[in-house]
């Protein structure tokens, strides 16, 4: 449990719980899919449903179970969420439904490539987001082998925020990885945020020391932008840290207006909407438009509260826009119209 980041603070929080729940086993959440939670406990990985209280309160930010959460399991269910150190929330705080994308992060690596000019606007947004979530932000500049001259990037980062710690690495030569291993080791929990193609998967692979995730080449081969490697969300690093890698977190910092226009807009949509795409992979029909088709997993997720109807609307609107642009995605051609979010009118009467 210590390898996963268990500490005295959690021990005390659990002690308060065990007074009420006699047979309580703590664990850390590695994955959440539609009501079934994967929890790593001392005796291994278990997949459990939410208990009745958490099921009822799953739309409350404090009570919805997220990857990285420490939870209490009892009687074959997840019965409580232990207090968080940090939380990354997607959604409108004004609305009832926001979704915690990841919990209990210590460090977030903001990954940028030395091979392109620094996107200062994006970095500023990422820094704000990470600090708001309660974690420490560190910039990681990749592709040091291609661009050994880092001063322009370092100066640009200092302009955004002079306090920012910067590490430069090469995923090809491994240069700079000693520093990255120190940063992500020692029982700490880290995550990566960054645009598509900057080298996030390559960093994860190097830190893990194995080909854990599909890298760019593999992903590009998949026309529908689907991931074949969505199973692992919480990775235990050989250096004794934990790395959380979820599609929702990777793209959390990307506002819609940044990618909905300009070159490559269509190509990038797949990653921006990875959370929707991931659910859509479960639709019965591979060309499902999520517009009332039978067996539509997107509609089911909206009904079940795991996907926000607004996010689906934005996805449908953006994909229809991308389709009429030069870069068509997959076989979904000729739509060109925004569809209403599935079941949007029926929310709340279930
Ligand atoms: P992600 O989309 O952020 O996960 O990026 P990937 O890790 O999939 O990398 C995208 C592409 O950039 C792949 O072709 C990688 O081989 C390449 N790449 C990543 N990091 C480096 C690096 O440090 N140096 C070089 N030369 N190529 C890199
Ligand atoms: Zn569908």
CSV table of N, CA and C in Angstrom, one decimal, residues 67-231:
chain,number,residue,atom,x,y,z
A,67,UNK,N,-10.3,7.8,-10.6
A,67,UNK,CA,-9.0,7.2,-10.6
A,67,UNK,C,-8.1,8.0,-9.7
A,68,UNK,N,-7.3,7.2,-8.9
A,68,UNK,CA,-6.4,7.9,-7.9
A,68,UNK,C,-7.0,8.0,-6.5
A,69,UNK,N,-8.3,7.9,-6.4
A,69,UNK,CA,-9.0,8.0,-5.1
A,69,UNK,C,-8.6,6.8,-4.2
A,70,UNK,N,-8.5,7.1,-2.9
A,70,UNK,CA,-8.4,6.1,-1.9
A,70,UNK,C,-9.8,5.8,-1.4
A,71,UNK,N,-10.2,4.6,-1.4
A,71,UNK,CA,-11.6,4.3,-1.1
A,71,UNK,C,-11.6,3.2,0.0
A,72,UNK,N,-12.7,3.1,0.7
A,72,UNK,CA,-12.9,2.0,1.6
A,72,UNK,C,-13.9,1.0,1.0
A,73,UNK,N,-13.5,-0.3,1.0
A,73,UNK,CA,-14.3,-1.3,0.5
A,73,UNK,C,-14.8,-2.2,1.6
A,74,UNK,N,-16.1,-2.6,1.5
A,74,UNK,CA,-16.6,-3.5,2.6
A,74,UNK,C,-17.8,-4.2,2.0
A,75,UNK,N,-17.9,-5.5,2.3
A,75,UNK,CA,-19.0,-6.3,1.9
A,75,UNK,C,-19.2,-6.4,0.4
A,76,UNK,N,-18.1,-6.4,-0.4
A,76,UNK,CA,-18.2,-6.5,-1.8
A,76,UNK,C,-18.6,-5.2,-2.5
A,77,UNK,N,-18.4,-4.1,-1.9
A,77,UNK,CA,-18.7,-2.8,-2.6
A,77,UNK,C,-17.8,-1.7,-2.1
A,78,UNK,N,-17.7,-0.7,-2.9
A,78,UNK,CA,-17.0,0.5,-2.5
A,78,UNK,C,-17.9,1.4,-1.6
A,79,UNK,N,-17.6,1.6,-0.4
A,79,UNK,CA,-18.5,2.2,0.5
A,79,UNK,C,-18.2,3.7,0.9
A,80,UNK,N,-16.9,4.1,0.7
A,80,UNK,CA,-16.6,5.5,1.0
A,80,UNK,C,-15.3,5.9,0.3
A,81,UNK,N,-15.3,7.2,0.0
A,81,UNK,CA,-14.1,7.9,-0.6
A,81,UNK,C,-13.4,8.6,0.5
A,82,UNK,N,-12.1,8.3,0.7
A,82,UNK,CA,-11.3,9.0,1.7
A,82,UNK,C,-11.0,10.4,1.2
A,83,UNK,N,-10.8,11.3,2.2
A,83,UNK,CA,-10.5,12.7,1.8
A,83,UNK,C,-9.3,12.8,0.8
A,84,UNK,N,-9.4,13.7,-0.1
A,84,UNK,CA,-8.4,13.9,-1.2
A,84,UNK,C,-7.4,14.9,-0.8
A,85,UNK,N,-6.2,14.7,-1.4
A,85,UNK,CA,-5.1,15.8,-1.3
A,85,UNK,C,-5.3,16.8,-2.4
A,86,UNK,N,-5.8,16.3,-3.6
A,86,UNK,CA,-6.0,17.1,-4.7
A,86,UNK,C,-7.0,16.5,-5.6
A,87,UNK,N,-7.6,17.3,-6.5
A,87,UNK,CA,-8.7,16.7,-7.4
A,87,UNK,C,-8.7,17.5,-8.6
A,88,UNK,N,-8.9,16.8,-9.7
A,88,UNK,CA,-9.0,17.5,-11.0
A,88,UNK,C,-10.4,17.3,-11.5
A,89,UNK,N,-11.1,18.4,-11.7
A,89,UNK,CA,-12.6,18.3,-11.9
A,89,UNK,C,-12.8,18.8,-13.3
A,90,UNK,N,-13.6,18.1,-14.1
A,90,UNK,CA,-14.1,18.5,-15.4
A,90,UNK,C,-15.5,18.8,-15.3
A,91,UNK,N,-15.9,19.9,-15.9
A,91,UNK,CA,-17.3,20.3,-15.8
A,91,UNK,C,-17.5,21.6,-15.2
A,92,UNK,N,-18.7,22.1,-15.3
A,92,UNK,CA,-19.1,23.4,-14.9
A,92,UNK,C,-19.4,23.4,-13.4
A,93,UNK,N,-18.6,24.2,-12.6
A,93,UNK,CA,-18.9,24.1,-11.1
A,93,UNK,C,-20.3,24.6,-10.8
A,94,UNK,N,-20.9,25.4,-11.7
A,94,UNK,CA,-22.3,25.9,-11.5
A,94,UNK,C,-23.3,24.8,-11.6
A,95,UNK,N,-22.9,23.7,-12.3
A,95,UNK,CA,-23.9,22.6,-12.5
A,95,UNK,C,-23.8,21.5,-11.5
A,96,UNK,N,-24.8,20.7,-11.5
A,96,UNK,CA,-24.9,19.7,-10.5
A,96,UNK,C,-23.8,18.6,-10.9
A,97,UNK,N,-23.7,18.3,-12.2
A,97,UNK,CA,-22.8,17.2,-12.6
A,97,UNK,C,-21.4,17.7,-13.0
A,98,UNK,N,-20.4,17.5,-12.1
A,98,UNK,CA,-19.1,17.7,-12.6
A,98,UNK,C,-18.4,16.3,-12.3
A,99,UNK,N,-17.4,16.1,-13.1
A,99,UNK,CA,-16.7,14.8,-13.0
A,99,UNK,C,-15.3,14.9,-12.5
A,100,UNK,N,-14.9,14.2,-11.5
A,100,UNK,CA,-13.5,14.2,-11.0
A,100,UNK,C,-12.8,13.3,-12.0
A,101,UNK,N,-11.8,13.9,-12.7
A,101,UNK,CA,-11.0,13.1,-13.7
A,101,UNK,C,-9.9,12.3,-13.0
A,102,UNK,N,-9.3,12.9,-12.0
A,102,UNK,CA,-8.2,12.2,-11.2
A,102,UNK,C,-8.1,12.8,-9.9
A,103,UNK,N,-7.7,12.0,-8.9
A,103,UNK,CA,-7.6,12.5,-7.5
A,103,UNK,C,-6.3,12.1,-6.9
A,104,UNK,N,-5.9,12.9,-5.9
A,104,UNK,CA,-4.7,12.7,-5.2
A,104,UNK,C,-3.4,12.7,-6.0
A,105,UNK,N,-3.3,13.7,-6.9
A,105,UNK,CA,-2.1,13.9,-7.6
A,105,UNK,C,-1.1,14.8,-6.8
A,106,UNK,N,0.2,14.4,-6.8
A,106,UNK,CA,1.2,15.3,-6.2
A,106,UNK,C,1.8,16.2,-7.3
A,107,UNK,N,2.1,15.6,-8.4
A,107,UNK,CA,2.8,16.4,-9.5
A,107,UNK,C,2.2,16.2,-10.8
A,108,UNK,N,2.0,17.2,-11.5
A,108,UNK,CA,1.5,17.1,-12.9
A,108,UNK,C,2.6,17.6,-13.9
A,109,UNK,N,3.0,16.7,-14.8
A,109,UNK,CA,4.0,17.0,-15.8
A,109,UNK,C,3.3,17.7,-16.9
A,110,UNK,N,3.6,18.9,-17.2
A,110,UNK,CA,3.1,19.6,-18.3
A,110,UNK,C,4.0,19.4,-19.5
A,111,UNK,N,3.6,18.6,-20.4
A,111,UNK,CA,4.6,18.1,-21.5
A,111,UNK,C,4.5,19.0,-22.7
A,112,UNK,N,5.6,19.6,-23.1
A,112,UNK,CA,5.6,20.4,-24.3
A,112,UNK,C,6.8,19.9,-25.1
A,113,UNK,N,6.8,20.1,-26.4
A,113,UNK,CA,7.8,19.6,-27.3
A,113,UNK,C,8.8,20.8,-27.7
A,114,UNK,N,10.1,20.5,-27.6
A,114,UNK,CA,11.0,21.5,-28.1
A,114,UNK,C,11.0,21.7,-29.6
A,115,UNK,N,10.4,20.7,-30.3
A,115,UNK,CA,10.4,20.8,-31.7
A,115,UNK,C,9.3,21.8,-32.3
A,116,UNK,N,8.5,22.4,-31.4
A,116,UNK,CA,7.7,23.5,-31.9
A,116,UNK,C,7.7,24.6,-30.9
A,117,UNK,N,7.3,25.8,-31.4
A,117,UNK,CA,7.4,27.0,-30.5
A,117,UNK,C,6.5,26.7,-29.3
A,118,UNK,N,6.9,27.3,-28.1
A,118,UNK,CA,6.0,27.1,-26.9
A,118,UNK,C,4.7,27.8,-27.1
A,119,UNK,N,3.6,27.0,-26.8
A,119,UNK,CA,2.3,27.6,-26.8
A,119,UNK,C,2.1,28.2,-25.4
A,120,UNK,N,2.4,29.5,-25.2
A,120,UNK,CA,2.3,30.1,-23.9
A,120,UNK,C,0.9,30.2,-23.3
A,121,UNK,N,0.0,30.3,-24.2
A,121,UNK,CA,-1.4,30.4,-23.8
A,121,UNK,C,-1.8,29.1,-23.2
A,122,UNK,N,-1.4,28.0,-23.8
A,122,UNK,CA,-1.8,26.7,-23.3
A,122,UNK,C,-1.1,26.4,-22.0
A,123,UNK,N,0.2,26.8,-21.9
A,123,UNK,CA,0.9,26.6,-20.7
A,123,UNK,C,0.3,27.3,-19.5
A,124,UNK,N,-0.1,28.6,-19.8
A,124,UNK,CA,-0.7,29.4,-18.7
A,124,UNK,C,-2.0,28.7,-18.2
A,125,UNK,N,-2.7,28.2,-19.1
A,125,UNK,CA,-4.0,27.5,-18.7
A,125,UNK,C,-3.7,26.3,-17.9
A,126,UNK,N,-2.7,25.5,-18.4
A,126,UNK,CA,-2.3,24.3,-17.7
A,126,UNK,C,-1.8,24.6,-16.3
A,127,UNK,N,-1.0,25.6,-16.1
A,127,UNK,CA,-0.5,25.9,-14.8
A,127,UNK,C,-1.6,26.3,-13.8
A,128,UNK,N,-2.5,27.1,-14.4
A,128,UNK,CA,-3.7,27.5,-13.5
A,128,UNK,C,-4.5,26.3,-13.1
A,129,UNK,N,-4.7,25.4,-14.1
A,129,UNK,CA,-5.6,24.3,-13.8
A,129,UNK,C,-4.9,23.4,-12.8
A,130,UNK,N,-3.6,23.1,-12.9
A,130,UNK,CA,-2.9,22.2,-11.9
A,130,UNK,C,-2.9,22.8,-10.5
A,131,UNK,N,-2.7,24.1,-10.4
A,131,UNK,CA,-2.6,24.7,-9.1
A,131,UNK,C,-4.0,24.8,-8.5
A,132,UNK,N,-5.0,25.0,-9.3
A,132,UNK,CA,-6.4,25.0,-8.9
A,132,UNK,C,-6.8,23.6,-8.3
A,133,UNK,N,-6.2,22.6,-9.0
A,133,UNK,CA,-6.5,21.2,-8.5
A,133,UNK,C,-5.8,20.8,-7.3
A,134,UNK,N,-4.7,21.6,-6.9
A,134,UNK,CA,-4.0,21.4,-5.7
A,134,UNK,C,-2.7,20.6,-5.8
A,135,UNK,N,-2.2,20.5,-7.1
A,135,UNK,CA,-1.0,19.7,-7.3
A,135,UNK,C,0.1,20.7,-7.7
A,136,UNK,N,1.3,20.1,-7.8
A,136,UNK,CA,2.5,20.9,-8.2
A,136,UNK,C,2.7,20.7,-9.7
A,137,UNK,N,3.0,21.7,-10.4
A,137,UNK,CA,3.2,21.6,-11.9
A,137,UNK,C,4.7,21.7,-12.2
A,138,UNK,N,5.1,20.8,-13.1
A,138,UNK,CA,6.5,20.9,-13.6
A,138,UNK,C,6.4,20.7,-15.1
A,139,UNK,N,7.2,21.6,-15.8
A,139,UNK,CA,7.2,21.5,-17.3
A,139,UNK,C,8.2,20.5,-17.7
A,140,UNK,N,7.8,19.6,-18.6
A,140,UNK,CA,8.8,18.7,-19.2
A,140,UNK,C,8.9,19.0,-20.7
A,141,UNK,N,10.1,19.4,-21.2
A,141,UNK,CA,10.3,19.7,-22.6
A,141,UNK,C,10.9,18.4,-23.2
A,142,UNK,N,10.2,17.9,-24.2
A,142,UNK,CA,10.6,16.7,-24.9
A,142,UNK,C,11.4,17.0,-26.2
A,143,UNK,N,11.9,15.9,-26.8
A,143,UNK,CA,12.6,16.0,-28.1
A,143,UNK,C,13.9,16.8,-28.1
A,144,UNK,N,14.6,16.7,-26.9
A,144,UNK,CA,15.9,17.3,-26.7
A,144,UNK,C,16.9,16.8,-27.7
A,145,UNK,N,16.7,15.6,-28.2
A,145,UNK,CA,17.6,15.1,-29.3
A,145,UNK,C,17.5,15.9,-30.6
A,146,UNK,N,16.3,16.3,-30.9
A,146,UNK,CA,16.0,17.1,-32.1
A,146,UNK,C,16.4,18.5,-32.0
A,147,UNK,N,16.2,19.1,-30.8
A,147,UNK,CA,16.4,20.5,-30.5
A,147,UNK,C,17.2,20.7,-29.3
A,148,UNK,N,18.5,20.6,-29.3
A,148,UNK,CA,19.3,20.7,-28.1
A,148,UNK,C,19.3,22.1,-27.5
A,149,UNK,N,18.8,23.1,-28.3
A,149,UNK,CA,18.9,24.5,-27.8
A,149,UNK,C,17.5,24.8,-27.1
A,150,UNK,N,17.6,24.9,-25.7
A,150,UNK,CA,16.4,25.0,-24.9
A,150,UNK,C,16.1,26.4,-24.5
A,151,UNK,N,17.1,27.4,-24.7
A,151,UNK,CA,16.9,28.7,-24.0
A,151,UNK,C,15.7,29.4,-24.4
A,152,UNK,N,15.3,29.4,-25.7
A,152,UNK,CA,14.1,30.1,-26.1
A,152,UNK,C,12.8,29.6,-25.4
A,153,UNK,N,12.8,28.2,-25.2
A,153,UNK,CA,11.6,27.7,-24.5
A,153,UNK,C,11.7,28.0,-23.0
A,154,UNK,N,12.9,27.9,-22.4
A,154,UNK,CA,13.0,28.3,-21.0
A,154,UNK,C,12.6,29.7,-20.8
A,155,UNK,N,13.0,30.6,-21.7
A,155,UNK,CA,12.7,32.0,-21.5
A,155,UNK,C,11.2,32.2,-21.7
A,156,UNK,N,10.6,31.5,-22.6
A,156,UNK,CA,9.1,31.7,-22.8
A,156,UNK,C,8.4,31.1,-21.6
A,157,UNK,N,8.9,30.1,-21.0
A,157,UNK,CA,8.2,29.5,-19.8
A,157,UNK,C,8.3,30.5,-18.6
A,158,UNK,N,9.5,31.1,-18.5
A,158,UNK,CA,9.7,32.1,-17.4
A,158,UNK,C,8.8,33.3,-17.6
A,159,UNK,N,8.5,33.7,-18.9
A,159,UNK,CA,7.6,34.8,-19.1
A,159,UNK,C,6.2,34.4,-18.6
A,160,UNK,N,5.8,33.2,-18.8
A,160,UNK,CA,4.5,32.7,-18.3
A,160,UNK,C,4.5,32.7,-16.8
A,161,UNK,N,5.5,32.1,-16.2
A,161,UNK,CA,5.6,32.0,-14.7
A,161,UNK,C,7.0,31.7,-14.3
A,162,UNK,N,7.8,32.7,-13.8
A,162,UNK,CA,9.2,32.4,-13.5
A,162,UNK,C,9.4,31.4,-12.4
A,163,UNK,N,8.4,31.0,-11.7
A,163,UNK,CA,8.6,30.0,-10.6
A,163,UNK,C,8.6,28.6,-11.2
A,164,UNK,N,8.3,28.4,-12.4
A,164,UNK,CA,8.1,27.0,-13.0
A,164,UNK,C,9.4,26.2,-13.1
A,165,UNK,N,9.3,25.0,-12.6
A,165,UNK,CA,10.5,24.1,-12.7
A,165,UNK,C,10.4,23.5,-14.1
A,166,UNK,N,11.6,23.4,-14.7
A,166,UNK,CA,11.6,22.9,-16.1
A,166,UNK,C,12.6,21.7,-16.2
A,167,UNK,N,12.2,20.6,-16.9
A,167,UNK,CA,13.1,19.5,-17.2
A,167,UNK,C,13.1,19.3,-18.7
A,168,UNK,N,14.3,19.1,-19.2
A,168,UNK,CA,14.3,18.7,-20.7
A,168,UNK,C,14.7,17.3,-20.8
A,169,UNK,N,14.1,16.6,-21.7
A,169,UNK,CA,14.3,15.2,-21.9
A,169,UNK,C,14.3,14.8,-23.3
A,170,UNK,N,14.9,13.6,-23.6
A,170,UNK,CA,14.8,13.0,-24.9
A,170,UNK,C,14.2,11.6,-24.7
A,171,UNK,N,13.1,11.3,-25.3
A,171,UNK,CA,12.6,10.0,-25.2
A,171,UNK,C,13.3,9.0,-26.1
A,172,UNK,N,14.2,9.5,-27.0
A,172,UNK,CA,14.9,8.7,-27.9
A,172,UNK,C,16.2,8.2,-27.2
A,173,UNK,N,17.0,9.2,-26.6
A,173,UNK,CA,18.3,8.9,-26.0
A,173,UNK,C,18.2,8.6,-24.5
A,174,UNK,N,17.1,9.0,-23.9
A,174,UNK,CA,16.9,8.8,-22.5
A,174,UNK,C,17.5,10.0,-21.7
A,175,UNK,N,18.1,10.9,-22.3
A,175,UNK,CA,18.7,12.1,-21.6
A,175,UNK,C,17.7,12.8,-20.8
A,176,UNK,N,18.1,13.1,-19.5
A,176,UNK,CA,17.2,13.9,-18.7
A,176,UNK,C,16.2,13.0,-17.8
A,177,UNK,N,16.3,11.7,-18.0
A,177,UNK,CA,15.3,10.8,-17.4
A,177,UNK,C,15.6,10.6,-15.9
A,178,UNK,N,16.9,10.8,-15.5
A,178,UNK,CA,17.3,10.6,-14.1
A,178,UNK,C,16.5,11.6,-13.3
A,179,UNK,N,16.4,12.9,-13.7
A,179,UNK,CA,15.7,13.9,-13.1
A,179,UNK,C,14.2,13.6,-13.0
A,180,UNK,N,13.7,13.0,-14.1
A,180,UNK,CA,12.2,12.7,-14.2
A,180,UNK,C,11.9,11.5,-13.3
A,181,UNK,N,12.8,10.6,-13.1
A,181,UNK,CA,12.6,9.5,-12.2
A,181,UNK,C,12.6,9.9,-10.8
A,182,UNK,N,13.4,10.9,-10.4
A,182,UNK,CA,13.4,11.4,-9.1
A,182,UNK,C,12.1,12.1,-8.8
A,183,UNK,N,11.7,12.9,-9.8
A,183,UNK,CA,10.5,13.7,-9.6
A,183,UNK,C,9.2,12.8,-9.4
A,184,UNK,N,9.2,11.7,-10.1
A,184,UNK,CA,8.0,10.8,-10.1
A,184,UNK,C,8.1,9.7,-9.1
A,185,UNK,N,9.2,9.6,-8.4
A,185,UNK,CA,9.4,8.4,-7.5
A,185,UNK,C,9.0,8.7,-6.1
A,186,UNK,N,9.5,7.8,-5.2
A,186,UNK,CA,9.3,8.1,-3.8
A,186,UNK,C,7.9,8.2,-3.3
A,187,UNK,N,7.0,7.3,-3.8
A,187,UNK,CA,5.6,7.2,-3.3
A,187,UNK,C,4.8,8.4,-3.7
A,188,UNK,N,5.3,9.2,-4.7
A,188,UNK,CA,4.4,10.3,-5.2
A,188,UNK,C,3.6,9.8,-6.3
A,189,UNK,N,2.5,10.6,-6.5
A,189,UNK,CA,1.6,10.3,-7.7
A,189,UNK,C,1.7,11.4,-8.7
A,190,UNK,N,2.0,11.0,-9.9
A,190,UNK,CA,2.1,12.0,-11.0
A,190,UNK,C,1.1,11.7,-12.1
A,191,UNK,N,1.0,12.7,-13.0
A,191,UNK,CA,0.2,12.6,-14.2
A,191,UNK,C,0.8,13.4,-15.3
A,192,UNK,N,0.4,13.2,-16.5
A,192,UNK,CA,0.9,14.0,-17.6
A,192,UNK,C,-0.3,14.7,-18.3
A,193,UNK,N,0.0,15.9,-18.7
A,193,UNK,CA,-1.0,16.7,-19.5
A,193,UNK,C,-0.2,17.2,-20.7
A,194,UNK,N,-0.8,17.3,-21.8
A,194,UNK,CA,-0.1,17.8,-23.0
A,194,UNK,C,-0.8,17.5,-24.3
A,195,UNK,N,-0.5,18.3,-25.3
A,195,UNK,CA,-1.1,18.1,-26.6
A,195,UNK,C,-0.7,16.8,-27.2
A,196,UNK,N,-1.5,16.4,-28.2
A,196,UNK,CA,-1.2,15.2,-28.9
A,196,UNK,C,0.2,15.3,-29.6
A,197,UNK,N,1.0,14.2,-29.5
A,197,UNK,CA,2.2,14.1,-30.3
A,197,UNK,C,3.4,14.7,-29.6
A,198,UNK,N,3.3,15.3,-28.3
A,198,UNK,CA,4.4,15.9,-27.7
A,198,UNK,C,5.3,14.8,-27.0
A,199,UNK,N,4.8,13.6,-26.8
A,199,UNK,CA,5.6,12.5,-26.3
A,199,UNK,C,5.2,12.0,-24.9
A,200,UNK,N,3.9,12.1,-24.6
A,200,UNK,CA,3.4,11.7,-23.3
A,200,UNK,C,3.6,10.1,-23.2
A,201,UNK,N,3.1,9.4,-24.2
A,201,UNK,CA,3.1,8.0,-24.1
A,201,UNK,C,4.6,7.5,-24.1
A,202,UNK,N,5.5,8.2,-24.8
A,202,UNK,CA,6.9,7.8,-24.8
A,202,UNK,C,7.5,8.0,-23.4
A,203,UNK,N,7.1,9.1,-22.7
A,203,UNK,CA,7.6,9.3,-21.3
A,203,UNK,C,7.1,8.2,-20.4
A,204,UNK,N,5.8,7.9,-20.5
A,204,UNK,CA,5.2,6.8,-19.7
A,204,UNK,C,6.0,5.5,-20.0
A,205,UNK,N,6.2,5.2,-21.2
A,205,UNK,CA,6.9,3.9,-21.5
A,205,UNK,C,8.3,3.9,-20.9
A,206,UNK,N,9.0,5.0,-21.0
A,206,UNK,CA,10.4,5.0,-20.5
A,206,UNK,C,10.4,4.9,-19.0
A,207,UNK,N,9.4,5.6,-18.3
A,207,UNK,CA,9.4,5.5,-16.9
A,207,UNK,C,9.0,4.1,-16.4
A,208,UNK,N,8.2,3.5,-17.2
A,208,UNK,CA,7.8,2.1,-16.8
A,208,UNK,C,8.9,1.1,-17.2
A,209,UNK,N,9.7,1.5,-18.2
A,209,UNK,CA,10.7,0.6,-18.7
A,209,UNK,C,10.1,-0.5,-19.5
A,210,UNK,N,9.0,-0.3,-20.2
A,210,UNK,CA,8.4,-1.3,-21.0
A,210,UNK,C,7.4,-0.6,-22.0
A,211,UNK,N,7.0,-1.3,-23.0
A,211,UNK,CA,6.1,-0.8,-24.0
A,211,UNK,C,4.7,-0.9,-23.4
A,212,UNK,N,4.4,0.0,-22.5
A,212,UNK,CA,3.1,-0.1,-21.8
A,212,UNK,C,1.9,0.5,-22.6
A,213,UNK,N,2.2,1.5,-23.3
A,213,UNK,CA,1.1,2.2,-24.0
A,213,UNK,C,1.4,2.2,-25.5
A,214,UNK,N,0.4,2.3,-26.3
A,214,UNK,CA,0.6,2.4,-27.8
A,214,UNK,C,1.2,3.8,-28.0
A,215,UNK,N,2.3,3.9,-28.8
A,215,UNK,CA,2.8,5.2,-29.1
A,215,UNK,C,2.1,5.7,-30.4
A,216,UNK,N,2.5,7.0,-30.8
A,216,UNK,CA,1.9,7.6,-31.9
A,216,UNK,C,1.7,6.8,-33.1
A,217,UNK,N,2.7,6.0,-33.5
A,217,UNK,CA,2.6,5.2,-34.7
A,217,UNK,C,1.4,4.3,-34.7
A,218,UNK,N,1.2,3.6,-33.6
A,218,UNK,CA,0.2,2.7,-33.4
A,218,UNK,C,-1.2,3.3,-33.5
A,219,UNK,N,-1.3,4.5,-32.8
A,219,UNK,CA,-2.5,5.2,-32.7
A,219,UNK,C,-3.0,5.7,-34.1
A,220,UNK,N,-2.0,6.2,-34.8
A,220,UNK,CA,-2.3,6.7,-36.2
A,220,UNK,C,-2.9,5.7,-37.1
A,221,UNK,N,-2.5,4.4,-36.9
A,221,UNK,CA,-3.0,3.3,-37.7
A,221,UNK,C,-4.5,3.1,-37.5
A,222,UNK,N,-5.0,3.5,-36.4
A,222,UNK,CA,-6.4,3.3,-36.0
A,222,UNK,C,-7.2,4.4,-36.5
A,223,UNK,N,-8.0,4.2,-37.6
A,223,UNK,CA,-8.7,5.2,-38.3
A,223,UNK,C,-9.8,5.8,-37.4
A,224,UNK,N,-10.3,5.1,-36.5
A,224,UNK,CA,-11.4,5.7,-35.6
A,224,UNK,C,-10.8,6.3,-34.4
A,225,UNK,N,-9.5,6.4,-34.3
A,225,UNK,CA,-8.9,7.0,-33.1
A,225,UNK,C,-9.2,6.3,-31.8
A,226,UNK,N,-9.5,5.0,-31.9
A,226,UNK,CA,-9.7,4.2,-30.7
A,226,UNK,C,-8.4,3.8,-30.1
A,227,UNK,N,-8.5,3.7,-28.8
A,227,UNK,CA,-7.3,3.1,-28.2
A,227,UNK,C,-7.4,1.7,-27.9
A,228,UNK,N,-6.3,1.0,-28.1
A,228,UNK,CA,-6.4,-0.5,-27.8
A,228,UNK,C,-5.9,-0.7,-26.4
A,229,UNK,N,-5.3,0.4,-25.8
A,229,UNK,CA,-4.6,0.2,-24.5
A,229,UNK,C,-5.3,1.0,-23.4
A,230,UNK,N,-6.6,0.9,-23.3
A,230,UNK,CA,-7.3,1.8,-22.3
A,230,UNK,C,-7.4,1.1,-20.9
A,231,UNK,N,-6.9,-0.1,-20.8
A,231,UNK,CA,-7.1,-0.8,-19.6
A,231,UNK,C,-6.4,-0.2,-18.3
